[in-house]
Each structure stands twice: as structure tokens, then as C-alpha cells.
């Protein structure tokens, strides 16, 4: 248990969090932790020790729903940590989507909150602690500035910098615009100030965050200004800067030029493809075709020859044929991804794709998925071979959860790097530091090496 010196409405209480889903949920979780600790609560690692348990959850895929329901349901059998009943709160996108329905399905959930009222959580917990009734508070819109809330970073050397929230694209399979709302950009001066503050604080890596960072500023200024954010971050003094997520239809020559101009902008880009079939891309409402996607890849590699690309791919979108799927395999082989997040299509009620009929047997979709994974693994292995024998700067996160004698870190291309902890060394001396590593072995999903001399 960590000591807390804060006093406030939650003094004497302990809390634990469980976070599922995208990086925006991870950032929200850091804000929730900051608020709870500012209110006097103390963080503990296990649910059994906690007086307050907060779930921040995704609802993009059905698996997240199932996982949440299972974990929350299991809490019925966990006795309270202290004399008072445990308070269970569920937020994130699933809270925004389902609201009070969650409490109907899980009667022991005390609080449901959405994506637009995170700042109300301490108040809701305090009211429940004082004997108030269970509540579901979900707002459709909010002027709340989440970035003004207290924060407790999971890793002090790495910071999320949300530059915008929401999405205007309305891909037919995606529920994000319905639970995160339309695009809302932060004023560029506020983004610049946060970047400068992190650099002054000594943060090593900042990740610029948005559902579609390439359209940053369009709602405020009439046209995107993401290239200006990259230029400012490039001049900020931060050792490393990354950004996610980029929509292929919105990446501009100005953005690519800025991306290529500063060595602290890491040579890795997550560029979701979703499908290699133009017919399926149109059904998905992705607003680009494979020709345009490949043009973007060529433009990126012309300016940043050593760039590593990752992507998202959905298998089994309604109506996908074998020909459509083979087009996806061909795109993966042509682009040469360093990694890919692959998913079987998950029907989300309320999205246009949920109304599309499809009679493709599950075993056919599973077979396609397995074939895709094989091609992705081959591509990732081939890309990683480029690093064998190379000396790379690695930002270390600490030791492996599986092996306390092995350090874990990230290369500039966001590859996982394993390095043996030197004899007699303290792992804490490496966490949050960048060290040169000689790469001796390149596997499909990681690199392995040794600390370089000097």
C-alpha cells in the first residue's frame, strides 16, 4: 500500500482501478487516480484491499463487455476491505453507452459515470459514502476540461497529452462517436503549454493523443493545425514524442514534413487500415481506398525511410468475401507492417454495420483470422530483422513481470526490447532512462540485446 498525505472527503479510504481499452481510457484512469488521491484516498493494488473500485472500460468490442461483466459480477463474493461496504464505480465508454442499464444487470454497482463527467466522480463517491442512493450520471455533452484535473501518472517519465477528443468520421462499425462525442480540440496554446511543462519537468516521452490527431484544430480554426503541434513538440526538448491515432484520409503533406523534420519525433506511426478491400472500406465508410492508403505509405517512407508502421485490421466485416479477405492479405504483405492489431468483427448495437446482414459461418471467419495472423507475424519478423546487429537507444520501463532478471524497454520504433539486468544492478536505476543497447537477437514480437559499453 502507498502512503497518502492528502486530506479530503475520501480520507481514510483505499481505492483500486481496473482499466480496459484504448489509450484515452488509460489517460482517463490517470486523471481518476489523481482526483481520488487529491481527495485523500490511498491507492492499493488489489480489489480485496480497496474500499473504492473503479472500472474504466471500453465498448468497442464485445470482449470488453464480457470481461467487465465477469469481473464486476465476481466482486459479489469479495468481502469489504473494512467495516463500510465497498463502493463500485463503472465509467469509460461502456458507462456512457449503457448508463443505468449496467446497474440493472449488475445490482451491486453503486455509480455509473460517462466519458463527459469524470470530474464529478469524487462528488458521486462522497454522496454514496454518506448514504446516498446508487446513481447513474451520464451527460451527453460537457464543457469540463479533463486536462485541468489532478493526475497520477502510471510512469512518471511518460505522459499522455490529449490534444482532442471525439470523432467525426462515423465508421459504420465504430461506436466511438456515440460515446466520446464529436471532435473537440484543445486550444493550441494550452497544448503548447502542456508540452513545455512536461519538458521542464523532465518527462522523457510524451504521447499526443486523440481519436484522430490529424484533424486536430479543424473545429476551432477551420483547418487542421496538427503539423504545428508536431513542430512545437519537436522543438520542445522532450527526448521522445509519439502520437496516436492517425486516420489515413486526414494525414497531410505538412504533417508528414513536420514528422520528418525532428529527431525526437519517433519513427513509428500507427496507421489503421481496417481492410485491404476497397469494397469493404466503402461499406465501412473509411473515406479512402487502398490506392490512397499506399500513396500515404509511400509519402511517409520517402520522407522517413526507416519508419515502422503498425495498423488495425478487422476480419469478418459483414459481407466480406474470400476475395475481399485476400485483398487484405495482399495489402499486409505489400506494406510490411512491424505489428498489427487484428480483430474479428464485433457487432456493436447502435452502429450502421449492426444492421448489415451476414451469413458467413464463424469457422470461415476464424480461419481467415488465423491466416491473417500468420501473415502479420511473418511481416513483423521480417521488419524486426532489420534491427539485428544494430545499436539502438532504448527507453527502459523497468523489469519484466515474467522475469525479474530481465529489463524491458522500447526502441524508437516502439519495439519491445529485452536486456539482462547487469549483476548487482538496481532495476530502479534504469526505469525512465534511455540507454544504448546492442541488439543481438530479433524475434517476431521483441528484440533482445545487451547494454552497450560506455
CSV table of C-alpha atoms in Angstrom, one decimal:
chain,number,residue,atom,x,y,z
A,1,UNK,CA,0.0,0.0,0.0
A,2,UNK,CA,1.2,3.5,-0.8
A,3,UNK,CA,1.1,6.2,1.8
A,4,UNK,CA,-1.1,9.2,1.2
A,5,UNK,CA,-0.6,12.6,2.8
A,6,UNK,CA,-3.7,14.1,1.3
A,7,UNK,CA,-6.8,15.0,3.3
A,8,UNK,CA,-10.2,15.4,1.9
A,9,UNK,CA,-13.7,13.9,1.5
A,10,UNK,CA,-12.2,10.4,0.8
A,11,UNK,CA,-9.6,10.4,3.6
A,12,UNK,CA,-9.1,7.0,5.2
A,13,UNK,CA,-10.4,5.2,2.1
A,14,UNK,CA,-8.4,3.0,-0.2
A,15,UNK,CA,-9.0,2.6,-4.0
A,16,UNK,CA,-8.1,0.3,-6.8
A,17,UNK,CA,-8.6,0.7,-10.6
A,18,UNK,CA,-9.1,-1.7,-13.5
A,19,UNK,CA,-8.8,-0.2,-17.0
A,20,UNK,CA,-9.7,-1.8,-20.3
A,21,UNK,CA,-9.4,-0.4,-23.8
A,22,UNK,CA,-7.7,2.4,-25.6
A,23,UNK,CA,-5.1,4.9,-24.6
A,24,UNK,CA,-7.8,7.5,-24.0
A,25,UNK,CA,-9.1,5.2,-21.2
A,26,UNK,CA,-5.6,4.9,-19.8
A,27,UNK,CA,-5.3,8.7,-19.7
A,28,UNK,CA,-8.7,9.0,-18.1
A,29,UNK,CA,-7.6,6.4,-15.5
A,30,UNK,CA,-4.6,8.6,-14.6
A,31,UNK,CA,-7.0,11.5,-14.0
A,32,UNK,CA,-9.3,9.4,-11.9
A,33,UNK,CA,-6.3,8.3,-9.8
A,34,UNK,CA,-5.2,11.9,-9.4
A,35,UNK,CA,-8.6,13.0,-8.2
A,36,UNK,CA,-9.1,10.2,-5.8
A,37,UNK,CA,-5.7,10.8,-4.2
A,38,UNK,CA,-6.2,14.6,-4.1
A,39,UNK,CA,-9.5,13.8,-2.2
A,40,UNK,CA,-7.5,11.8,0.4
A,41,UNK,CA,-7.9,8.2,-0.9
A,42,UNK,CA,-4.9,5.8,-0.9
A,43,UNK,CA,-4.1,3.5,-3.8
A,44,UNK,CA,-3.8,-0.2,-3.2
A,45,UNK,CA,-3.1,-2.9,-5.8
A,46,UNK,CA,-5.8,-5.4,-5.1
A,47,UNK,CA,-9.6,-5.2,-5.1
A,48,UNK,CA,-9.7,-7.1,-1.8
A,49,UNK,CA,-7.9,-4.2,-0.1
A,50,UNK,CA,-9.9,-1.5,-1.7
A,51,UNK,CA,-12.9,0.5,-0.3
A,52,UNK,CA,-13.4,2.0,-3.8
A,53,UNK,CA,-13.1,0.1,-7.0
A,54,UNK,CA,-13.3,2.0,-10.3
A,55,UNK,CA,-13.6,0.2,-13.7
A,56,UNK,CA,-12.8,2.3,-16.8
A,57,UNK,CA,-13.9,0.4,-19.7
A,58,UNK,CA,-14.1,0.1,-23.5
A,59,UNK,CA,-17.1,-0.9,-25.5
A,60,UNK,CA,-15.6,-1.1,-29.0
A,61,UNK,CA,-15.5,-4.9,-29.0
A,62,UNK,CA,-17.8,-7.4,-27.3
A,63,UNK,CA,-14.8,-9.0,-25.4
A,64,UNK,CA,-14.5,-5.9,-23.3
A,65,UNK,CA,-18.2,-6.1,-22.3
A,66,UNK,CA,-17.8,-9.7,-21.3
A,67,UNK,CA,-14.6,-9.0,-19.3
A,68,UNK,CA,-16.2,-6.2,-17.4
A,69,UNK,CA,-19.4,-8.1,-16.6
A,70,UNK,CA,-17.4,-11.1,-15.3
A,71,UNK,CA,-15.0,-9.1,-13.2
A,72,UNK,CA,-17.7,-6.9,-11.7
A,73,UNK,CA,-20.0,-9.9,-11.1
A,74,UNK,CA,-17.2,-11.7,-9.2
A,75,UNK,CA,-17.0,-8.9,-6.7
A,76,UNK,CA,-20.2,-10.1,-5.0
A,77,UNK,CA,-18.1,-12.8,-3.4
A,78,UNK,CA,-15.3,-10.4,-2.2
A,79,UNK,CA,-15.9,-9.2,1.4
A,80,UNK,CA,-15.4,-5.5,2.1
A,81,UNK,CA,-11.9,-4.4,3.0
A,82,UNK,CA,-13.1,-2.6,6.1
A,83,UNK,CA,-16.4,-2.1,8.0
A,84,UNK,CA,-18.1,0.0,5.4
A,85,UNK,CA,-19.5,-1.5,2.2
A,86,UNK,CA,-17.2,-1.3,-0.9
A,87,UNK,CA,-18.2,1.3,-3.5
A,88,UNK,CA,-18.0,0.1,-7.1
A,89,UNK,CA,-18.0,2.6,-9.9
A,90,UNK,CA,-18.0,1.9,-13.6
A,91,UNK,CA,-17.1,4.5,-16.2
A,92,UNK,CA,-15.5,4.9,-19.6
A,93,UNK,CA,-17.2,4.3,-22.9
A,94,UNK,CA,-19.3,1.4,-21.6
A,95,UNK,CA,-20.7,3.7,-18.8
A,96,UNK,CA,-21.5,6.3,-21.4
A,97,UNK,CA,-23.3,3.8,-23.6
A,98,UNK,CA,-25.2,1.8,-21.1
A,99,UNK,CA,-25.8,4.2,-18.2
A,100,UNK,CA,-28.4,2.8,-15.7
A,101,UNK,CA,-28.7,-0.4,-17.7
A,102,UNK,CA,-25.4,-1.5,-16.1
A,103,UNK,CA,-27.0,-1.3,-12.7
A,104,UNK,CA,-29.9,-3.3,-13.9
A,105,UNK,CA,-27.5,-6.0,-15.0
A,106,UNK,CA,-25.1,-5.7,-12.0
A,107,UNK,CA,-27.1,-4.6,-9.0
A,108,UNK,CA,-24.1,-4.1,-6.8
A,109,UNK,CA,-22.7,-1.3,-9.0
A,110,UNK,CA,-23.0,1.9,-6.9
A,111,UNK,CA,-22.0,4.5,-9.5
A,112,UNK,CA,-22.1,4.6,-13.3
A,113,UNK,CA,-20.5,7.7,-14.9
A,114,UNK,CA,-19.8,8.5,-18.6
A,115,UNK,CA,-17.0,10.0,-20.6
A,116,UNK,CA,-18.1,13.6,-20.1
A,117,UNK,CA,-18.3,13.8,-16.3
A,118,UNK,CA,-15.2,12.2,-14.9
A,119,UNK,CA,-14.7,15.3,-12.8
A,120,UNK,CA,-17.9,14.5,-10.8
A,121,UNK,CA,-16.6,11.2,-9.6
A,122,UNK,CA,-15.3,12.2,-6.2
A,123,UNK,CA,-18.6,14.0,-5.5
A,124,UNK,CA,-20.6,10.9,-6.5
A,125,UNK,CA,-18.5,8.7,-4.3
A,126,UNK,CA,-18.8,11.1,-1.4
A,127,UNK,CA,-22.6,11.2,-1.7
A,128,UNK,CA,-22.7,7.4,-1.8
A,129,UNK,CA,-20.4,7.1,1.2
A,130,UNK,CA,-22.8,9.3,3.1
A,131,UNK,CA,-25.7,7.0,2.4
A,132,UNK,CA,-26.9,8.3,-0.9
A,133,UNK,CA,-28.6,6.0,-3.4
A,134,UNK,CA,-26.8,4.3,-6.3
A,135,UNK,CA,-26.6,6.7,-9.2
A,136,UNK,CA,-26.0,6.6,-13.0
A,137,UNK,CA,-24.9,10.0,-14.2
A,138,UNK,CA,-24.2,10.2,-17.9
A,139,UNK,CA,-24.1,13.5,-19.7
A,140,UNK,CA,-24.5,14.0,-23.5
A,141,UNK,CA,-22.0,16.9,-23.6
A,142,UNK,CA,-19.8,18.7,-21.2
A,143,UNK,CA,-17.6,21.8,-21.0
A,144,UNK,CA,-15.4,20.0,-18.4
A,145,UNK,CA,-11.7,20.4,-19.0
A,146,UNK,CA,-10.4,16.9,-18.1
A,147,UNK,CA,-6.8,18.2,-18.6
A,148,UNK,CA,-7.3,20.5,-15.7
A,149,UNK,CA,-8.0,17.6,-13.3
A,150,UNK,CA,-5.3,16.3,-11.0
A,151,UNK,CA,-3.2,13.4,-12.4
A,152,UNK,CA,-1.3,10.5,-11.1
A,153,UNK,CA,0.9,9.0,-13.9
A,154,UNK,CA,1.5,5.3,-14.0
A,155,UNK,CA,5.0,6.1,-15.2
A,156,UNK,CA,6.4,9.5,-14.2
A,157,UNK,CA,8.7,9.5,-17.2
A,158,UNK,CA,5.9,9.1,-19.7
A,159,UNK,CA,2.9,11.4,-20.2
A,160,UNK,CA,-0.3,11.3,-22.3
A,161,UNK,CA,-1.1,14.6,-23.8
A,162,UNK,CA,-4.7,14.6,-25.1
A,163,UNK,CA,-5.0,17.2,-27.8
A,164,UNK,CA,-8.5,16.5,-28.8
A,165,UNK,CA,-11.4,14.1,-28.0
A,166,UNK,CA,-14.2,12.6,-30.0
A,167,UNK,CA,-14.5,11.7,-33.7
A,168,UNK,CA,-16.5,12.9,-36.7
A,169,UNK,CA,-15.8,10.0,-39.0
A,170,UNK,CA,-18.7,7.6,-38.1
A,171,UNK,CA,-17.1,4.5,-39.5
A,172,UNK,CA,-20.1,2.1,-39.8
A,173,UNK,CA,-18.6,-0.4,-37.3
A,174,UNK,CA,-17.5,2.0,-34.7
A,175,UNK,CA,-19.3,3.3,-31.6
A,176,UNK,CA,-16.7,5.9,-30.6
A,177,UNK,CA,-18.5,8.9,-31.9
A,178,UNK,CA,-21.6,7.9,-30.0
A,179,UNK,CA,-19.8,7.5,-26.6
A,180,UNK,CA,-16.9,10.1,-27.0
A,181,UNK,CA,-18.9,12.7,-28.9
A,182,UNK,CA,-17.9,14.9,-31.8
A,183,UNK,CA,-14.3,16.2,-32.3
A,184,UNK,CA,-13.3,18.8,-29.7
A,185,UNK,CA,-9.8,20.2,-30.0
A,186,UNK,CA,-8.0,21.9,-27.1
A,187,UNK,CA,-6.8,25.4,-27.8
A,188,UNK,CA,-3.3,25.2,-29.3
A,189,UNK,CA,-1.9,27.5,-26.7
A,190,UNK,CA,-2.9,25.0,-24.0
A,191,UNK,CA,-1.4,22.1,-25.8
A,192,UNK,CA,1.9,24.0,-26.3
A,193,UNK,CA,1.9,25.0,-22.6
A,194,UNK,CA,1.4,21.4,-21.5
A,195,UNK,CA,4.2,20.1,-23.8
A,196,UNK,CA,6.6,22.8,-22.5
A,197,UNK,CA,5.6,22.0,-18.9
A,198,UNK,CA,6.4,18.3,-19.4
A,199,UNK,CA,9.8,19.1,-20.9
A,200,UNK,CA,10.6,21.3,-18.0
A,201,UNK,CA,9.5,18.6,-15.6
A,202,UNK,CA,12.0,16.1,-17.1
A,203,UNK,CA,9.4,13.8,-18.7
A,204,UNK,CA,11.2,11.6,-21.3
A,205,UNK,CA,8.3,10.7,-23.6
A,206,UNK,CA,5.1,12.4,-24.4
A,207,UNK,CA,2.3,10.8,-26.5
A,208,UNK,CA,0.0,13.2,-28.3
A,209,UNK,CA,-3.5,11.6,-28.0
A,210,UNK,CA,-6.7,11.8,-30.0
A,211,UNK,CA,-9.2,9.6,-31.8
A,212,UNK,CA,-7.9,11.3,-35.0
A,213,UNK,CA,-5.0,13.5,-34.3
A,214,UNK,CA,-4.6,14.5,-38.0
A,215,UNK,CA,-7.8,16.6,-37.9
A,216,UNK,CA,-6.7,18.4,-34.7
A,217,UNK,CA,-7.8,22.0,-34.8
A,218,UNK,CA,-10.3,21.8,-37.6
A,219,UNK,CA,-13.3,22.5,-35.2
A,220,UNK,CA,-11.6,25.5,-33.6
A,221,UNK,CA,-9.6,27.1,-36.5
A,222,UNK,CA,-11.4,25.9,-39.7
A,223,UNK,CA,-8.5,23.8,-40.8
A,224,UNK,CA,-6.2,21.2,-39.2
A,225,UNK,CA,-3.1,22.5,-37.3
A,226,UNK,CA,-1.6,19.2,-36.2
A,227,UNK,CA,1.6,19.9,-38.1
A,228,UNK,CA,2.1,23.0,-35.8
A,229,UNK,CA,1.7,20.8,-32.7
A,230,UNK,CA,4.4,18.4,-34.1
A,231,UNK,CA,6.7,21.3,-34.8
A,232,UNK,CA,6.3,22.6,-31.3
A,233,UNK,CA,6.9,19.2,-29.8
A,234,UNK,CA,9.9,18.7,-32.0
A,235,UNK,CA,11.5,21.9,-30.6
A,236,UNK,CA,10.4,21.3,-27.0
A,237,UNK,CA,13.4,19.5,-25.7
A,238,UNK,CA,11.4,16.3,-24.9
A,239,UNK,CA,13.6,13.3,-25.7
A,240,UNK,CA,10.7,11.3,-27.4
A,241,UNK,CA,7.4,12.3,-28.8
A,242,UNK,CA,4.8,9.9,-30.3
A,243,UNK,CA,1.2,10.4,-31.5
A,244,UNK,CA,-1.9,8.3,-31.9
A,245,UNK,CA,-4.2,7.7,-33.7
A,246,UNK,CA,-3.8,8.8,-37.4
A,247,UNK,CA,-6.7,8.5,-39.9
A,248,UNK,CA,-5.3,7.8,-43.4
A,249,UNK,CA,-7.7,10.2,-45.0
A,250,UNK,CA,-6.5,13.2,-43.0
A,251,UNK,CA,-2.7,12.9,-42.9
A,252,UNK,CA,-1.4,15.9,-44.8
A,253,UNK,CA,1.9,16.7,-46.5
A,254,UNK,CA,2.5,19.4,-43.8
A,255,UNK,CA,2.1,16.8,-41.1
A,256,UNK,CA,4.5,14.3,-42.9
A,257,UNK,CA,7.0,17.1,-43.4
A,258,UNK,CA,6.9,18.1,-39.7
A,259,UNK,CA,7.1,14.5,-38.7
A,260,UNK,CA,10.3,14.0,-40.7
A,261,UNK,CA,12.0,17.2,-39.5
A,262,UNK,CA,12.7,16.5,-35.8
A,263,UNK,CA,14.8,13.6,-34.5
A,264,UNK,CA,12.8,13.4,-31.2
A,265,UNK,CA,9.6,12.5,-33.2
A,266,UNK,CA,9.9,8.8,-33.1
A,267,UNK,CA,9.9,6.9,-36.4
A,268,UNK,CA,6.8,4.9,-35.8
A,269,UNK,CA,3.3,5.5,-36.9
A,270,UNK,CA,0.0,3.7,-36.2
A,271,UNK,CA,-2.0,3.9,-39.4
A,272,UNK,CA,-5.2,1.9,-39.3
A,273,UNK,CA,-6.0,0.1,-42.5
A,274,UNK,CA,-9.1,-2.0,-41.3
A,275,UNK,CA,-9.4,-3.8,-44.6
A,276,UNK,CA,-7.5,-4.2,-47.8
A,277,UNK,CA,-10.7,-4.4,-49.9
A,278,UNK,CA,-11.9,-1.2,-51.5
A,279,UNK,CA,-15.4,-2.6,-51.5
A,280,UNK,CA,-15.3,-3.2,-47.7
A,281,UNK,CA,-13.6,0.1,-47.0
A,282,UNK,CA,-16.6,1.8,-48.7
A,283,UNK,CA,-19.0,-0.2,-46.6
A,284,UNK,CA,-17.0,0.8,-43.5
A,285,UNK,CA,-17.2,4.5,-44.5
A,286,UNK,CA,-13.5,4.8,-44.2
A,287,UNK,CA,-13.3,7.7,-46.9
A,288,UNK,CA,-10.2,6.4,-48.6
A,289,UNK,CA,-9.3,3.4,-50.8
A,290,UNK,CA,-6.2,1.2,-50.9
A,291,UNK,CA,-4.6,3.3,-53.6
A,292,UNK,CA,-4.7,6.4,-51.4
A,293,UNK,CA,-3.5,4.4,-48.4
A,294,UNK,CA,-0.5,3.2,-50.3
A,295,UNK,CA,0.2,6.8,-51.5
A,296,UNK,CA,0.4,7.8,-47.8
A,297,UNK,CA,2.7,5.0,-47.1
A,298,UNK,CA,5.0,6.0,-50.0
A,299,UNK,CA,4.9,9.6,-48.9
A,300,UNK,CA,5.9,8.6,-45.3
A,301,UNK,CA,8.7,6.3,-46.5
A,302,UNK,CA,10.0,8.9,-48.9
A,303,UNK,CA,10.5,11.4,-46.0
A,304,UNK,CA,11.2,8.8,-43.3
A,305,UNK,CA,12.8,5.8,-45.0
A,306,UNK,CA,13.3,3.8,-41.8
A,307,UNK,CA,9.7,4.4,-40.4
A,308,UNK,CA,7.9,1.5,-38.8
A,309,UNK,CA,4.2,1.2,-39.4
A,310,UNK,CA,1.6,-0.6,-37.3
A,311,UNK,CA,-2.1,-1.0,-38.1
A,312,UNK,CA,-5.6,-2.2,-37.1
A,313,UNK,CA,-7.4,-4.8,-39.3
A,314,UNK,CA,-10.9,-6.2,-38.9
A,315,UNK,CA,-11.7,-9.7,-40.2
A,316,UNK,CA,-15.3,-10.8,-40.9
A,317,UNK,CA,-16.9,-7.4,-41.5
A,318,UNK,CA,-20.5,-8.1,-42.8
A,319,UNK,CA,-20.4,-9.2,-46.4
A,320,UNK,CA,-16.6,-9.8,-46.5
A,321,UNK,CA,-15.9,-12.4,-49.2
A,322,UNK,CA,-12.8,-14.6,-49.7
A,323,UNK,CA,-11.7,-12.2,-52.4
A,324,UNK,CA,-12.0,-9.2,-50.1
A,325,UNK,CA,-10.0,-11.0,-47.5
A,326,UNK,CA,-7.3,-12.0,-49.9
A,327,UNK,CA,-7.0,-8.3,-50.8
A,328,UNK,CA,-6.3,-7.6,-47.1
A,329,UNK,CA,-3.6,-10.3,-47.1
A,330,UNK,CA,-2.0,-8.7,-50.1
A,331,UNK,CA,-2.0,-5.2,-48.5
A,332,UNK,CA,-0.3,-6.6,-45.4
A,333,UNK,CA,2.4,-8.2,-47.5
A,334,UNK,CA,2.8,-5.0,-49.6
A,335,UNK,CA,3.0,-2.5,-46.8
A,336,UNK,CA,5.2,-4.6,-44.5
A,337,UNK,CA,3.9,-3.8,-41.0
A,338,UNK,CA,6.0,-4.0,-37.9
A,339,UNK,CA,2.9,-5.0,-36.0
A,340,UNK,CA,-0.8,-5.2,-36.4
A,341,UNK,CA,-3.8,-5.4,-34.0
A,342,UNK,CA,-6.1,-7.9,-35.6
A,343,UNK,CA,-9.7,-8.3,-34.6
A,344,UNK,CA,-12.7,-10.4,-35.6
A,345,UNK,CA,-15.6,-8.0,-36.3
A,346,UNK,CA,-17.7,-7.3,-33.2
A,347,UNK,CA,-21.3,-6.2,-33.8
A,348,UNK,CA,-22.0,-3.0,-31.8
A,349,UNK,CA,-25.7,-2.1,-31.3
A,350,UNK,CA,-26.4,1.4,-32.5
A,351,UNK,CA,-23.9,1.4,-35.3
A,352,UNK,CA,-24.9,1.1,-39.0
A,353,UNK,CA,-22.9,-2.1,-39.5
A,354,UNK,CA,-25.0,-3.8,-36.8
A,355,UNK,CA,-28.0,-3.7,-39.3
A,356,UNK,CA,-26.0,-5.3,-42.1
A,357,UNK,CA,-26.8,-8.9,-42.7
A,358,UNK,CA,-24.1,-11.5,-43.0
A,359,UNK,CA,-24.3,-15.3,-43.1
A,360,UNK,CA,-20.6,-16.1,-43.2
A,361,UNK,CA,-20.0,-19.1,-40.9
A,362,UNK,CA,-17.9,-18.4,-37.8
A,363,UNK,CA,-15.5,-21.1,-38.7
A,364,UNK,CA,-14.8,-19.4,-42.0
A,365,UNK,CA,-14.1,-16.1,-40.3
A,366,UNK,CA,-11.9,-17.8,-37.7
A,367,UNK,CA,-9.9,-19.5,-40.5
A,368,UNK,CA,-9.4,-16.1,-42.2
A,369,UNK,CA,-8.3,-14.6,-38.9
A,370,UNK,CA,-5.8,-17.3,-38.3
A,371,UNK,CA,-4.4,-16.9,-41.8
A,372,UNK,CA,-4.1,-13.1,-41.3
A,373,UNK,CA,-2.2,-13.6,-38.0
A,374,UNK,CA,0.3,-15.9,-39.8
A,375,UNK,CA,0.9,-13.2,-42.5
A,376,UNK,CA,1.2,-10.4,-39.8
A,377,UNK,CA,3.7,-12.5,-37.8
A,378,UNK,CA,5.8,-13.1,-40.9
A,379,UNK,CA,5.8,-9.4,-41.7
A,380,UNK,CA,6.7,-8.4,-38.1
A,381,UNK,CA,9.6,-10.9,-38.0
A,382,UNK,CA,11.0,-9.6,-41.3
A,383,UNK,CA,10.8,-6.0,-40.1
A,384,UNK,CA,12.5,-6.8,-36.8
A,385,UNK,CA,15.4,-8.5,-38.6
A,386,UNK,CA,16.5,-5.0,-39.8
A,387,UNK,CA,17.5,-4.3,-36.2
A,388,UNK,CA,19.7,-7.3,-35.6
A,389,UNK,CA,23.3,-6.2,-35.0
A,390,UNK,CA,22.2,-2.5,-34.7
A,391,UNK,CA,22.8,-0.2,-31.7
A,392,UNK,CA,19.5,1.4,-30.5
A,393,UNK,CA,18.6,3.9,-27.8
A,394,UNK,CA,16.1,2.2,-25.5
A,395,UNK,CA,13.8,3.8,-23.0
A,396,UNK,CA,13.5,1.4,-20.1
A,397,UNK,CA,10.3,0.8,-18.2
A,398,UNK,CA,11.8,-1.5,-15.5
A,399,UNK,CA,12.0,-5.2,-15.2
A,400,UNK,CA,9.8,-7.8,-16.9
A,401,UNK,CA,6.8,-9.0,-15.0
A,402,UNK,CA,7.7,-12.5,-16.0
A,403,UNK,CA,11.4,-12.3,-15.3
A,404,UNK,CA,12.8,-10.1,-12.7
A,405,UNK,CA,16.3,-10.5,-14.1
A,406,UNK,CA,15.3,-9.0,-17.5
A,407,UNK,CA,14.9,-5.3,-18.2
A,408,UNK,CA,12.1,-4.2,-20.6
A,409,UNK,CA,12.1,-1.1,-22.8
A,410,UNK,CA,11.1,0.4,-26.0
A,411,UNK,CA,13.1,1.2,-29.1
A,412,UNK,CA,12.4,4.4,-31.2
A,413,UNK,CA,10.2,2.2,-33.4
A,414,UNK,CA,8.1,1.1,-30.4
A,415,UNK,CA,9.6,-2.4,-30.4
A,416,UNK,CA,9.8,-4.2,-27.1
A,417,UNK,CA,13.4,-4.7,-26.1
A,418,UNK,CA,14.7,-7.2,-23.5
A,419,UNK,CA,18.1,-6.7,-21.8
A,420,UNK,CA,19.5,-8.8,-19.0
A,421,UNK,CA,19.8,-6.8,-15.7
A,422,UNK,CA,23.5,-6.5,-15.0
A,423,UNK,CA,24.8,-8.4,-12.0
A,424,UNK,CA,24.4,-6.3,-8.8
A,425,UNK,CA,22.5,-3.6,-10.6
A,426,UNK,CA,19.3,-2.0,-9.2
A,427,UNK,CA,16.4,-2.1,-11.8
A,428,UNK,CA,15.2,1.2,-10.4
A,429,UNK,CA,18.3,2.9,-11.8
A,430,UNK,CA,17.1,2.0,-15.3
A,431,UNK,CA,13.4,2.8,-15.2
A,432,UNK,CA,12.7,6.0,-17.2
A,433,UNK,CA,16.2,6.2,-18.6
A,434,UNK,CA,17.4,5.9,-22.2
A,435,UNK,CA,20.4,3.7,-22.7
A,436,UNK,CA,22.2,2.4,-25.8
A,437,UNK,CA,21.6,-1.3,-26.5
A,438,UNK,CA,23.4,-3.7,-28.9
A,439,UNK,CA,20.7,-5.8,-30.5
A,440,UNK,CA,21.8,-9.4,-30.7
A,441,UNK,CA,18.6,-11.2,-31.5
A,442,UNK,CA,15.4,-10.2,-33.3
A,443,UNK,CA,12.2,-12.2,-32.8
A,444,UNK,CA,8.7,-11.7,-34.1
A,445,UNK,CA,7.5,-9.6,-31.2
A,446,UNK,CA,10.6,-8.4,-29.4
A,447,UNK,CA,14.3,-7.6,-29.7
A,448,UNK,CA,16.9,-8.9,-27.3
A,449,UNK,CA,20.4,-7.4,-26.6
A,450,UNK,CA,22.9,-6.1,-24.1
A,451,UNK,CA,23.7,-2.8,-22.7
A,452,UNK,CA,26.3,-1.1,-24.9
A,453,UNK,CA,29.6,-0.2,-23.3
A,454,UNK,CA,30.2,3.4,-22.3
